[in-house]
Structures are given as structure tokens and as C-alpha cells.
Coordinates of C-alpha atoms in Angstrom, one line a residue:
Chain A
M318 CA 7.9 -12.4 29.6
K319 CA 9.0 -10.1 26.8
S320 CA 7.1 -7.8 24.4
P321 CA 6.5 -8.7 20.8
R322 CA 7.1 -5.0 19.9
Q323 CA 10.6 -5.3 21.3
G324 CA 11.0 -8.4 19.2
Y325 CA 10.0 -6.4 16.1
A326 CA 12.5 -3.6 17.1
D327 CA 15.3 -6.1 17.7
G328 CA 14.6 -7.9 14.4
L329 CA 15.1 -4.5 12.6
V330 CA 18.4 -3.9 14.4
E331 CA 19.6 -7.3 13.4
L332 CA 18.7 -6.6 9.8
G333 CA 20.5 -3.3 10.1
R334 CA 21.8 -1.8 6.8
K335 CA 19.9 -4.3 4.7
I336 CA 16.7 -2.3 5.4
V337 CA 15.3 1.1 5.9
V338 CA 12.8 1.9 8.7
L339 CA 10.0 4.4 8.4
T340 CA 7.7 5.6 11.2
A341 CA 5.1 8.3 11.8
D342 CA 6.0 9.9 15.1
V343 CA 5.7 6.6 17.0
G344 CA 9.4 5.6 17.0
K345 CA 9.5 5.6 20.8
S346 CA 6.3 3.6 21.0
L347 CA 7.8 0.9 18.8
K348 CA 11.2 1.0 20.6
L349 CA 13.0 2.1 17.4
E350 CA 15.6 4.2 19.2
E351 CA 18.3 1.7 18.9
F352 CA 17.8 1.3 15.2
Q353 CA 17.7 5.0 14.8
K354 CA 20.9 5.5 16.8
K355 CA 22.8 2.8 15.0
F356 CA 21.6 3.5 11.5
P357 CA 20.5 7.2 11.4
D358 CA 20.7 7.4 7.6
R359 CA 18.4 4.4 7.2
F360 CA 15.7 5.8 9.5
F361 CA 13.0 8.1 8.3
N362 CA 10.4 9.8 10.5
F363 CA 7.4 11.1 8.5
G364 CA 5.7 13.0 11.2
I365 CA 2.0 12.3 11.8
A366 CA 1.3 11.5 8.2
E367 CA 0.8 7.8 7.6
Q368 CA -0.6 8.0 4.0
N369 CA 2.5 9.7 2.8
M370 CA 4.7 7.3 4.7
M371 CA 3.1 4.3 3.1
S372 CA 3.4 5.6 -0.5
A373 CA 6.9 6.8 0.2
A374 CA 7.7 3.2 1.3
A375 CA 6.6 2.1 -2.2
G376 CA 9.1 4.6 -3.7
L377 CA 11.9 3.3 -1.5
A378 CA 11.0 -0.3 -2.5
I379 CA 11.1 0.7 -6.2
S380 CA 14.6 2.1 -5.6
G381 CA 15.7 -1.3 -4.3
E382 CA 15.4 -0.7 -0.6
I383 CA 13.5 -3.0 1.8
P384 CA 11.3 -0.5 3.8
F385 CA 9.8 -1.5 7.1
V386 CA 6.8 0.8 7.7
S387 CA 6.5 0.8 11.5
G388 CA 3.7 2.1 13.5
L389 CA 0.5 1.5 15.5
S390 CA -1.5 -1.0 13.4
I391 CA -4.6 1.1 13.6
F392 CA -3.1 4.2 12.0
T393 CA -0.3 2.8 9.9
L394 CA -2.6 0.2 8.3
A395 CA -6.1 1.5 8.5
R396 CA -5.4 5.2 7.7
A397 CA -3.2 4.2 4.8
W398 CA -5.1 1.1 3.7
E399 CA -5.7 2.2 0.1
Q400 CA -2.1 3.2 -0.2
L401 CA -1.2 -0.3 0.9
R402 CA -3.7 -1.7 -1.6
I403 CA -1.7 0.1 -4.4
I404 CA 1.5 -1.5 -3.0
A405 CA -0.2 -4.9 -3.0
L406 CA -1.5 -4.4 -6.5
S407 CA 2.0 -3.3 -7.7
N408 CA 3.4 -6.3 -5.6
L409 CA 6.2 -4.1 -4.2
N410 CA 8.6 -5.2 -1.6
V411 CA 7.2 -3.2 1.4
K412 CA 7.0 -4.6 4.9
I413 CA 4.5 -3.2 7.4
G414 CA 4.9 -3.7 11.2
G415 CA 1.6 -3.1 12.9
S416 CA 2.1 -2.8 16.7
H417 CA -0.3 -2.3 19.5
S418 CA -2.8 -4.6 17.8
G419 CA -5.8 -6.2 19.5
L420 CA -6.6 -4.7 22.8
S421 CA -2.9 -4.4 23.8
N422 CA -3.2 -0.6 23.7
F423 CA -5.6 -0.9 26.7
K424 CA -4.9 2.5 28.2
D425 CA -5.8 4.5 25.0
G426 CA -9.2 3.0 24.4
A427 CA -11.2 2.2 21.3
T428 CA -9.6 4.8 19.0
H429 CA -6.2 3.3 19.4
Q430 CA -7.0 -0.4 19.6
M431 CA -7.0 -2.5 16.4
L432 CA -9.4 -5.4 16.1
E433 CA -9.9 -5.2 12.4
D434 CA -6.5 -5.5 10.8
I435 CA -6.5 -9.2 10.0
A436 CA -9.7 -8.6 8.0
L437 CA -8.3 -5.6 6.3
T438 CA -5.1 -7.2 5.3
R439 CA -6.1 -10.8 4.3
V440 CA -8.5 -9.4 1.8
L441 CA -5.7 -8.0 -0.3
P442 CA -4.1 -10.2 -3.0
N443 CA -0.3 -10.6 -3.0
L444 CA -0.1 -9.5 0.7
T445 CA 1.4 -12.0 3.2
V446 CA -0.1 -11.6 6.7
I447 CA 1.8 -12.8 9.8
V448 CA 0.6 -12.8 13.4
P449 CA 3.4 -14.0 15.5
C450 CA 2.7 -15.1 19.1
D451 CA 5.6 -13.8 21.2
Y452 CA 8.9 -11.9 21.3
F453 CA 11.0 -14.5 19.5
Q454 CA 8.5 -15.2 16.8
T455 CA 8.0 -11.6 16.1
K456 CA 11.7 -11.1 15.7
R457 CA 12.0 -14.1 13.4
A458 CA 9.0 -13.0 11.4
V459 CA 10.8 -9.7 10.7
I460 CA 13.9 -11.4 9.6
E461 CA 12.0 -13.9 7.4
A462 CA 9.8 -11.2 6.0
A463 CA 12.9 -9.4 4.7
K464 CA 13.9 -12.6 2.9
I465 CA 10.8 -12.9 0.8
K466 CA 9.9 -10.6 -2.1
G467 CA 6.6 -8.8 -1.9
P468 CA 4.5 -7.0 0.6
V469 CA 4.2 -8.4 4.2
Y470 CA 2.1 -7.3 7.1
I471 CA 3.3 -8.3 10.6
R472 CA 0.8 -7.8 13.4
F473 CA 2.0 -7.8 17.0
S474 CA 1.1 -6.5 20.4
R475 CA 2.5 -3.9 22.7
N476 CA 2.8 -5.6 26.1
E477 CA 5.1 -8.2 27.7
V478 CA 3.6 -11.7 27.1
P479 CA 4.9 -15.2 28.0
T480 CA 7.4 -16.6 25.5
I481 CA 6.5 -19.8 23.8
T482 CA 8.8 -20.1 20.8
A483 CA 12.3 -19.4 22.3
K484 CA 13.8 -22.4 20.7
R485 CA 11.5 -22.9 17.7
K486 CA 12.3 -22.3 14.1
F487 CA 10.0 -20.0 12.2
E488 CA 8.8 -20.7 8.7
I489 CA 6.3 -18.4 7.0
K490 CA 3.1 -20.1 6.0
K491 CA 3.8 -23.3 8.0
A492 CA 1.3 -23.6 10.9
E493 CA 2.9 -24.9 14.1
I494 CA 1.4 -27.7 16.1
L495 CA 2.4 -26.8 19.7
R496 CA 0.5 -29.5 21.4
E497 CA -0.9 -32.8 20.1
G498 CA -4.4 -33.9 20.9
K499 CA -7.3 -35.9 19.5
D500 CA -10.7 -34.5 20.7
V501 CA -10.5 -30.9 19.4
A502 CA -8.1 -28.6 17.5
I503 CA -7.6 -25.1 18.9
I504 CA -6.3 -22.9 16.1
A505 CA -5.0 -19.6 17.5
C506 CA -2.8 -16.7 16.6
G507 CA -1.0 -13.9 18.5
N508 CA -1.5 -13.6 22.2
M509 CA -4.3 -16.1 22.1
V510 CA -1.8 -18.9 21.4
F511 CA -0.7 -18.8 25.1
E512 CA -4.4 -18.7 26.2
A513 CA -5.0 -21.8 24.0
L514 CA -2.1 -23.7 25.6
K515 CA -3.4 -22.8 29.0
A516 CA -6.9 -24.0 28.1
A517 CA -5.5 -27.2 26.7
E518 CA -3.6 -27.9 29.9
N519 CA -6.7 -27.3 32.0
L520 CA -8.9 -29.4 29.7
S521 CA -6.5 -32.3 30.0
K522 CA -7.3 -32.5 33.6
R523 CA -10.9 -33.3 32.6
K524 CA -9.7 -35.9 30.1
I525 CA -10.2 -33.7 27.0
S526 CA -7.3 -33.9 24.7
A527 CA -6.9 -30.7 22.8
M528 CA -4.5 -30.0 20.0
V529 CA -3.1 -26.5 19.8
I530 CA -2.1 -25.0 16.5
N531 CA -0.3 -21.6 16.1
L532 CA -1.6 -20.3 12.8
H533 CA 0.9 -17.5 12.6
T534 CA 0.5 -17.0 8.9
I535 CA -3.0 -16.0 8.1
K536 CA -2.2 -15.5 4.4
P537 CA -1.2 -17.5 2.5
I538 CA -3.0 -19.9 4.7
D539 CA -1.7 -23.4 5.5
K540 CA -4.7 -25.3 4.2
K541 CA -2.9 -28.7 4.4
T542 CA -2.3 -28.5 8.1
I543 CA -5.8 -27.1 8.8
L544 CA -7.4 -29.9 6.9
R545 CA -5.2 -32.5 8.5
V546 CA -6.0 -31.4 12.1
A547 CA -9.7 -31.0 11.2
Y548 CA -9.9 -34.6 9.9
K549 CA -8.0 -35.8 12.9
T550 CA -10.0 -34.1 15.7
K551 CA -13.3 -33.4 13.8
A552 CA -13.9 -30.3 16.0
I553 CA -12.3 -26.9 15.7
V554 CA -12.1 -23.9 17.9
T555 CA -10.5 -20.7 16.7
A556 CA -9.1 -18.0 19.0
E557 CA -8.0 -14.5 18.1
E558 CA -7.7 -11.0 19.6
H559 CA -9.6 -9.6 16.7
Q560 CA -13.2 -9.2 15.4
I561 CA -14.7 -12.6 14.6
V562 CA -15.9 -11.1 11.4
G563 CA -13.2 -11.4 8.8
G564 CA -10.4 -12.6 11.0
L565 CA -8.5 -15.9 11.7
G566 CA -11.7 -17.8 12.4
S567 CA -13.2 -16.7 9.2
A568 CA -10.1 -17.7 7.3
V569 CA -10.1 -21.1 8.9
A570 CA -13.9 -21.5 8.2
E571 CA -13.2 -20.7 4.5
V572 CA -10.8 -23.6 4.4
L573 CA -13.2 -26.0 6.2
A574 CA -16.3 -24.9 4.4
Q575 CA -16.6 -28.1 2.5
T576 CA -16.0 -30.3 5.5
P577 CA -18.7 -31.4 8.0
F578 CA -16.8 -30.4 11.1
P579 CA -18.2 -27.9 13.6
I580 CA -16.2 -24.7 14.3
V581 CA -16.7 -22.4 17.3
F582 CA -15.1 -19.0 17.2
V583 CA -13.4 -17.2 20.1
G584 CA -12.9 -13.5 19.3
V585 CA -14.4 -10.1 19.6
K586 CA -18.1 -10.2 18.9
D587 CA -18.8 -7.2 16.7
K588 CA -17.9 -4.6 19.3
F589 CA -15.4 -1.8 19.7
G590 CA -13.0 -1.8 22.7
Q591 CA -12.6 0.7 25.5
C592 CA -10.2 1.7 28.3
G593 CA -9.5 -0.5 31.2
K594 CA -6.9 -2.9 32.6
L595 CA -5.9 -5.4 30.0
E596 CA -7.2 -8.3 32.1
E597 CA -10.6 -6.5 32.5
L598 CA -10.8 -6.0 28.7
M599 CA -9.8 -9.6 27.9
R600 CA -12.5 -10.9 30.2
E601 CA -15.1 -8.4 28.9
Y602 CA -14.5 -9.3 25.3
G603 CA -14.3 -13.1 25.9
L604 CA -10.6 -13.6 25.1
T605 CA -9.3 -15.7 28.0
S606 CA -8.4 -19.3 28.4
K607 CA -11.7 -19.9 30.2
D608 CA -13.5 -18.6 27.0
I609 CA -11.6 -21.1 25.0
E610 CA -12.4 -23.9 27.4
K611 CA -16.1 -23.1 27.1
A612 CA -15.8 -23.0 23.3
V613 CA -14.1 -26.4 23.4
K614 CA -16.9 -27.9 25.4
K615 CA -19.5 -26.5 23.0
V616 CA -17.7 -27.8 19.9
I617 CA -17.4 -31.2 21.3
K618 CA -21.1 -31.3 22.0
L619 CA -21.7 -30.2 18.4
K620 CA -19.4 -32.9 17.2
K621 CA -21.4 -35.5 19.1
C622 CA -24.7 -34.1 17.7
K623 CA -23.4 -34.5 14.2
R624 CA -22.5 -38.1 14.9
L625 CA -26.0 -38.9 16.0
R626 CA -27.4 -37.5 12.8
Chain B
M491 CA 16.2 21.1 -35.0
V492 CA 15.4 19.3 -31.7
K493 CA 12.4 21.5 -31.3
K494 CA 11.1 20.7 -34.8
N495 CA 11.4 17.0 -34.1
L496 CA 9.7 17.3 -30.8
E497 CA 6.8 19.1 -32.5
K498 CA 6.3 16.1 -34.7
I499 CA 6.5 13.8 -31.7
V500 CA 3.9 15.9 -29.9
K501 CA 1.5 15.5 -32.8
R502 CA 2.1 11.8 -32.9
I503 CA 1.4 11.4 -29.2
R504 CA -1.9 13.4 -29.6
A505 CA -3.0 11.2 -32.5
D506 CA -2.1 8.1 -30.5
I507 CA -4.2 9.3 -27.6
V508 CA -7.2 9.9 -29.8
Q509 CA -6.8 6.5 -31.6
M510 CA -6.3 4.5 -28.4
I511 CA -9.3 6.0 -26.6
S512 CA -11.6 5.8 -29.6
N513 CA -10.5 2.3 -30.3
S514 CA -11.1 1.0 -26.8
Q515 CA -14.0 3.3 -25.9
C516 CA -12.4 4.0 -22.6
G517 CA -9.9 6.3 -21.1
H518 CA -9.6 10.0 -20.3
I519 CA -9.0 12.1 -23.3
G520 CA -9.0 15.7 -22.0
G521 CA -6.4 15.3 -19.3
S522 CA -4.2 13.2 -21.6
L523 CA -4.1 15.8 -24.3
S524 CA -3.2 18.5 -21.8
I525 CA 0.1 16.8 -20.7
V526 CA 1.4 16.0 -24.1
E527 CA 4.1 18.7 -24.4
I528 CA 5.2 18.2 -20.7
I529 CA 5.6 14.4 -21.0
A530 CA 7.3 14.7 -24.4
V531 CA 9.8 17.3 -23.3
L532 CA 10.5 15.3 -20.2
H533 CA 11.0 12.0 -21.9
F534 CA 12.7 13.1 -25.1
L535 CA 14.9 16.0 -23.9
V536 CA 15.1 16.3 -20.1
M537 CA 15.3 12.8 -18.6
K538 CA 18.8 11.2 -18.6
K539 CA 19.7 7.6 -18.0
G540 CA 18.7 6.6 -14.5
D541 CA 16.2 9.4 -14.1
K542 CA 12.7 8.1 -13.0
F543 CA 9.2 9.2 -13.8
I544 CA 5.9 8.7 -12.0
L545 CA 2.7 9.6 -13.7
S546 CA 0.6 10.4 -10.6
K547 CA -2.4 11.4 -12.7
G548 CA -2.7 7.9 -13.9
H549 CA -5.8 8.6 -15.9
A550 CA -3.5 10.1 -18.6
A551 CA -2.0 6.7 -19.2
S552 CA -2.6 6.8 -23.0
A553 CA -0.1 9.7 -23.3
L554 CA 2.5 7.7 -21.4
Y555 CA 2.0 4.5 -23.5
S556 CA 2.4 6.5 -26.6
V557 CA 5.7 7.9 -25.3
L558 CA 6.9 4.5 -24.2
S559 CA 6.1 3.1 -27.6
L560 CA 8.0 5.9 -29.3
K561 CA 10.9 5.1 -27.0
G562 CA 10.8 1.5 -28.1
K563 CA 9.8 0.2 -24.6
I564 CA 6.5 -1.2 -25.9
K565 CA 5.7 -2.2 -29.5
R566 CA 3.7 0.3 -31.5
K567 CA 1.1 -2.3 -32.4
E568 CA 0.5 -3.0 -28.7
L569 CA -1.1 0.4 -28.4
K570 CA -4.2 -1.2 -30.1
S571 CA -4.7 -3.3 -27.0
F572 CA -5.1 -0.2 -24.7
G573 CA -8.0 -0.7 -22.3
K574 CA -8.9 -4.1 -23.7
F575 CA -9.3 -7.4 -21.9
N576 CA -6.0 -9.1 -21.0
S577 CA -3.9 -6.1 -22.1
R578 CA -0.9 -4.8 -20.1
L579 CA -2.0 -1.3 -21.2
Q580 CA -4.7 -0.8 -18.6
T581 CA -6.6 2.5 -18.7
H582 CA -4.6 3.4 -15.5
P583 CA -1.0 2.3 -15.6
I584 CA 0.2 -1.0 -14.0
N585 CA 3.8 -1.8 -13.4
C586 CA 4.2 -4.7 -15.7
V587 CA 5.4 -2.4 -18.5
D588 CA 9.1 -1.4 -18.6
G589 CA 9.2 2.3 -17.6
I590 CA 6.2 2.1 -15.2
E591 CA 7.4 1.7 -11.7
I592 CA 4.1 1.4 -9.8
V593 CA 0.3 1.3 -10.3
T594 CA -1.0 4.9 -10.4
G595 CA -4.5 6.4 -10.9
S596 CA -5.6 6.5 -7.3
L597 CA -5.0 10.2 -7.1
G598 CA -2.8 11.9 -4.5
Q599 CA -0.3 9.1 -4.0
G600 CA 2.3 9.6 -6.8
L601 CA 4.2 12.4 -5.2
S602 CA 4.7 10.4 -2.0
T603 CA 6.0 7.5 -4.1
A604 CA 8.3 9.8 -6.0
L605 CA 9.6 11.3 -2.8
G606 CA 10.3 7.8 -1.4
M607 CA 12.3 7.1 -4.6
A608 CA 14.1 10.4 -4.2
L609 CA 14.9 9.5 -0.5
A610 CA 16.9 6.5 -1.7
R611 CA 19.2 9.2 -3.2
K612 CA 20.0 7.2 -6.3
N613 CA 18.1 8.9 -9.0
R614 CA 16.5 12.2 -10.1
V615 CA 12.8 11.7 -9.9
Y616 CA 10.1 13.5 -11.9
C617 CA 6.4 13.3 -10.9
L618 CA 3.5 14.6 -13.0
L619 CA 0.3 15.5 -11.2
G620 CA -3.0 17.1 -12.1
D621 CA -4.2 20.3 -10.5
G622 CA -7.4 18.7 -9.3
E623 CA -5.3 16.0 -7.7
L624 CA -3.8 18.6 -5.4
Q625 CA -7.1 18.6 -3.5
E626 CA -5.9 15.3 -2.0
G627 CA -4.4 16.0 1.5
Q628 CA -1.7 13.4 1.0
V629 CA -0.1 15.6 -1.7
W630 CA 0.6 18.2 1.0
E631 CA 2.0 15.6 3.4
A632 CA 4.4 14.8 0.6
A633 CA 5.1 18.4 -0.1
M634 CA 6.0 18.9 3.5
A635 CA 8.2 15.8 3.7
A636 CA 10.1 16.5 0.4
S637 CA 11.2 19.9 1.7
H638 CA 11.9 18.5 5.2
Y639 CA 14.3 16.0 3.6
K640 CA 15.7 18.6 1.2
L641 CA 15.1 16.5 -1.8
A642 CA 16.7 18.5 -4.5
N643 CA 16.5 15.4 -6.7
L644 CA 12.7 15.6 -6.8
C645 CA 10.9 17.6 -9.4
A646 CA 7.1 17.8 -9.6
I647 CA 5.2 19.1 -12.5
V648 CA 1.6 20.1 -12.1
D649 CA -0.6 20.0 -15.2
V650 CA -2.7 23.1 -14.4
N651 CA -5.6 22.6 -16.8
K652 CA -8.1 24.1 -14.3
L653 CA -10.9 21.5 -15.0
Q654 CA -11.8 18.3 -13.1
L655 CA -14.6 15.7 -13.5
D656 CA -17.3 17.8 -11.9
G657 CA -16.4 21.1 -13.4
E658 CA -14.0 24.0 -13.0
T659 CA -11.4 23.3 -10.3
K660 CA -12.1 26.8 -8.9
K661 CA -15.7 26.0 -8.4
V662 CA -15.4 22.3 -7.2
M663 CA -12.7 23.1 -4.6
D664 CA -10.5 26.2 -5.2
L665 CA -6.8 25.5 -4.9
G666 CA -6.0 29.1 -4.2
N667 CA -2.6 30.4 -5.0
L668 CA -0.5 27.3 -5.8
K669 CA 2.7 29.3 -6.2
K670 CA 2.4 30.7 -2.7
K671 CA 1.3 27.3 -1.3
F672 CA 4.2 25.4 -2.7
S673 CA 6.7 28.1 -1.9
S674 CA 5.5 28.2 1.7
F675 CA 6.0 24.5 1.8
G676 CA 9.7 25.1 1.0
W677 CA 9.7 24.3 -2.7
K678 CA 11.3 26.1 -5.6
V679 CA 8.4 27.1 -7.8
I680 CA 8.7 27.7 -11.6
S681 CA 5.7 28.7 -13.7
C682 CA 5.4 28.3 -17.5
N683 CA 3.1 27.7 -20.4
G684 CA 2.7 23.9 -20.4
H685 CA 2.2 23.8 -24.2
K686 CA 5.2 25.9 -25.2
I687 CA 8.2 23.6 -25.7
S688 CA 10.8 26.3 -25.4
E689 CA 9.3 27.4 -22.1
L690 CA 9.1 23.9 -20.7
I691 CA 12.8 23.3 -21.7
L692 CA 13.8 26.4 -19.8
A693 CA 11.6 25.5 -16.8
F694 CA 13.2 22.0 -16.5
K695 CA 16.7 23.6 -16.9
E696 CA 16.0 26.0 -14.1
A697 CA 14.6 23.2 -11.9
K698 CA 17.7 21.1 -12.3
K699 CA 19.9 24.0 -11.2
E700 CA 18.3 24.0 -7.8
N701 CA 20.5 22.0 -5.3
K702 CA 18.7 22.4 -2.0
R703 CA 15.0 22.3 -2.4
P704 CA 12.5 20.1 -4.3
Q705 CA 11.1 21.9 -7.4
V706 CA 7.7 22.2 -8.8
I707 CA 6.8 23.4 -12.3
L708 CA 3.3 24.8 -12.5
A709 CA 2.5 24.2 -16.1
D710 CA -0.4 26.2 -17.4
T711 CA -2.3 24.0 -19.8
V712 CA -5.6 23.6 -21.7
K713 CA -7.6 20.5 -21.1
G714 CA -8.3 18.8 -24.4
K715 CA -5.4 20.8 -26.1
G716 CA -5.0 20.3 -29.8
V717 CA -8.6 19.4 -30.6
S718 CA -10.7 22.6 -30.9
F719 CA -14.0 21.1 -29.8
M720 CA -12.5 19.5 -26.8
E721 CA -10.5 22.4 -25.5
N722 CA -11.5 23.7 -22.1
K723 CA -14.7 21.6 -22.2
V724 CA -15.3 19.8 -18.9
E725 CA -17.3 17.0 -20.6
W726 CA -14.2 15.9 -22.4
H727 CA -12.7 14.8 -19.1
G728 CA -14.1 11.3 -19.8
Q729 CA -16.2 11.5 -22.9
I730 CA -15.3 9.2 -25.8
P731 CA -15.2 10.6 -29.3
D732 CA -17.4 8.9 -31.9
E733 CA -16.1 8.0 -35.4
K734 CA -16.8 11.4 -36.9
Q735 CA -15.3 13.3 -33.9
K736 CA -12.3 11.0 -34.0
E737 CA -11.7 11.8 -37.7
K738 CA -12.1 15.5 -37.1
A739 CA -9.7 15.4 -34.1
L740 CA -7.0 13.5 -36.1
E741 CA -7.4 15.9 -38.9
E742 CA -6.9 18.9 -36.6
I743 CA -3.9 17.3 -34.9
W744 CA -2.1 16.6 -38.1
R745 CA -3.0 19.8 -39.8

């Protein structure tokens, strides 16, 4: 168990002098102290002023730096979305780390939770959108993001989560097949990847063979892999800790719109979050492995229906 | 000698603005005409190699394109494509032209971008804003940060033409005492007549002398400057001159 936000912070430290780090009074929340201590001249706190921070990152990128704008996804991204839009339009080399995404900021309630960021980012041309699934993948995403030219948004969560990718390589855009299967393909991102693996394990006991795909890069989307697994399994379930509207499920559905295969979405159903224990919230909003299992059963039924037709 | 040359350049820029905007039937003429002396003094006298410029009030793009063409960064004949389909010279600047670093025109962001460039401590950075633009809260976030980081390599110029789309800035949303505002944010404030070349030269000289604080030049200007029937008229924020008006404007400019 390790937290993705720590992975983000460790990735920044590894990049060290190659980058500059910007934050808006959430340096502690993002575990940026080590970077700040080691590279004080490459760390800028902007106070609680996200819009200025985002546009200033554009300026740093123009001057040849690789800025990592680091903060809570809700404020960093949503408050400064139009500033980010100008960065995307100008195709500047700015990286944004959006922490505390999904319901992972469970203690602070709806104002601080971020269930809309995949929608807000994937709609922007030029912007790469990455949703890593654990500590290691978040760290690697940071390092890979620094290697590519152009704006990148990395979405990750706050709490310790099981590690899945300790020994895996990470390649932007390339969807990872974490488990083979033939009856259904579960396409997930972020924390839901672990839930998908859990669901697949449970389903195998009932003779349902589920494939699990970690679609860590939402944009540009790996159409090839999505189409391949869809044609193989002929039934798709998507799972995300995000609104169903506009998120990973929508992105997958856009790719599969011209195929006949049924898709069932697991995600937040057009609701805002609230305070509570994380487990309570995940259950309330239908984001557990059990919800994925239910969706799998539903999609397999739909697949059979289509066959009858 | 320099001043005489610059006066000629200023006329050329004004004529270019009128030609471009009439030709494409789009653009913002009033706020482009008001920045002509500022942008000319900056680009032809003040800015040295390595200095950077951000036109935060991106709707005055036509003035910038004229300057870039006179500097040889874009071809003179390309000005004809301003605002037209498939042109690099969009009505608000995009960064595919040499000398334009970022897309601007969404007001309030340019000063932050300029401060980010200044933070890299490689160049002296100039940023031109409109006065109406100062109603954007982000400008004051940037003003706060620039003085916090003691960015003496950042110089903002405000084109105080006192008009905005909906009317007089004072009536739409009064900016109050800008001198006091900036100085309480920790900036060195210099005021001058934004159409007097000699005053602008002095203002920029004084700004450059400052070595601890960011500087702002509050340049008092007239919207639509140089064309009598456009001066201080709010409707010329975005109105397009017809053929007759264009001829009259050019005649006045070259007179």
C-alpha cells in the first residue's frame, strides 16, 4: 500500500533540477517538502491563487523550463481551466498534477472532491491526459510526462492504495492488459483498476473469464487496443472514480460507437460527493468491485440478447 | 533623429491597423490605435536582444503584427491576410508567429505569463495590458506575486484609454486609483502620456533603473488616437470603418 500522491512527489524529486514545481498553498498536501528542501530555487509557492499559477507556468515553459503545476485537481484544474485552455491552445510544455481526485478527499466533502476532471481535460485539443493506477505508475507517469513536449494532465488520488505495477514498464498511450479473459473486457483507470482485478478474480470462481485493461492514458486514447479487446470479448464494462458523463466510459464509448458491442458503465451517476469514510462513499456511489461484477453480469446478458437478434 | 524616425513608424503602424481591420472586416480598432506609441517605443527603442514582450490585451493584435512586419519578422504582404481564413495572423495573436510567445486575448492572463517568464530570471519581460483588463482578478494575483518574488525584470505597461466595450471604464467598473493600487501591491509606478514619445522613453528608462521591484507604467492614452472621429468614442472599440471612413482615417494619419 502506497499513495499515488507520494508517487507524484517522488517522481518530481527524481526529476530534480530538470523541472520547476509550482503549487498554491498545498505543498504539504502534495508531499512536496522534499522537493522544496532539495531544490528551493526551483520551487514556487503562489499562495491561494491558482489562475495566476497556471498562467505563470505558461511563462516558465516559454522560458524553457518544464513546470509541474501541483495541487488539488479540483482547484488547480477547474478554477484555472480557461488558463489551461490557453496553454493547450498555445501547446506549451506545462505539466499539471491533479491530486486528491475522485472521492479520495473523503473528509473534505463535495467542494474538495473531483469527479469531473477527466471530462474537463479530455475535451481540450493538444492535452495529454493520464490517470495512473498506483504509486509506481504515478511516479513513472511524472517522469514520462517530462520527456514529451506539450501539456500533460496527470490525475491521481490522495490515499494509500494497493500497488499493482511495481515491476511494470509505463508507456504513455499504451493501454495495459493486466489480466487476460474472453467473456468480457473491463476497462478501468485509477483506483478502479484494483477493483476491476478483484472483480475479475471473483468472477473467475463463477466461470466468467474477464479481461482487465488499465486505460491509464485517456487522451490520446489507445483505439487499437480498445477495438482489439472489444472484438475479442464482445462485451465491455468501464470503471472510473469519476462522473459517467464525459469520463473514461464516454471516451471508450466514442471509440466503440461504430461497433455492435454492449457497454455498461461503472462510475458516478450524475451526483456530487459528500463527507464520509472512503468505503462508505465508494459503496454509496457504486464504485466497488461488487458494482463491477454486477455490471459484468449485465453486459454479458446484453451480449447474449444481441446474439439472439 | 531617432524621434523623427519613430514618428514616421508610428504613422505607418496606425495606417496598417486601419488597412488590416478594414480589409478583413474584423478586429478592434480603438484599442489598437491607443497603444501605437507605446508598442513602437518599446520595440524600436527600448527592447534589447533577449527582452520579451507579451501583448496581454490581445485584441490589439493588428498593432503588434504591424510592428513585427516592420521588424522583418513577418512579411509586409502577409498583413493582408489578417483575420482571414487559414491565416497565421488571427484577430487575437497565436504563437505560431516569431515574436509571439503565447496565445493572448483572453484578458487578465498576460501579466501572469509575463511574471512566469520573469521568474525564470533569464530575460527582461514587458507586458502590455488594457485598463479595462485590470478588472480581472487574476491581474492582481499576478501583481501580488510579482512583488513577492521581487521581479525587477518585469515591466508592465497599462494602456489607460478609459473606455471598454460597454462604455466608460469608470461607469462599467471603476478601477479607482491605479497609482495607489499598484504601489500598495509593491510596484514602482510611473505615469506618463502614452502618446508622447519623449515621455514614454523617459518612463521606460526610469523603469529599467529599478532593481528591486516590478515596475508599471500607467500610460494615459486616447482610444482611437490619430483618427479624429474615432477618438474617445466607445463605439470604435469594435466597429469596422467603411470605405469612406477608411479613406478619411488614412488621410488624417498621413497628414
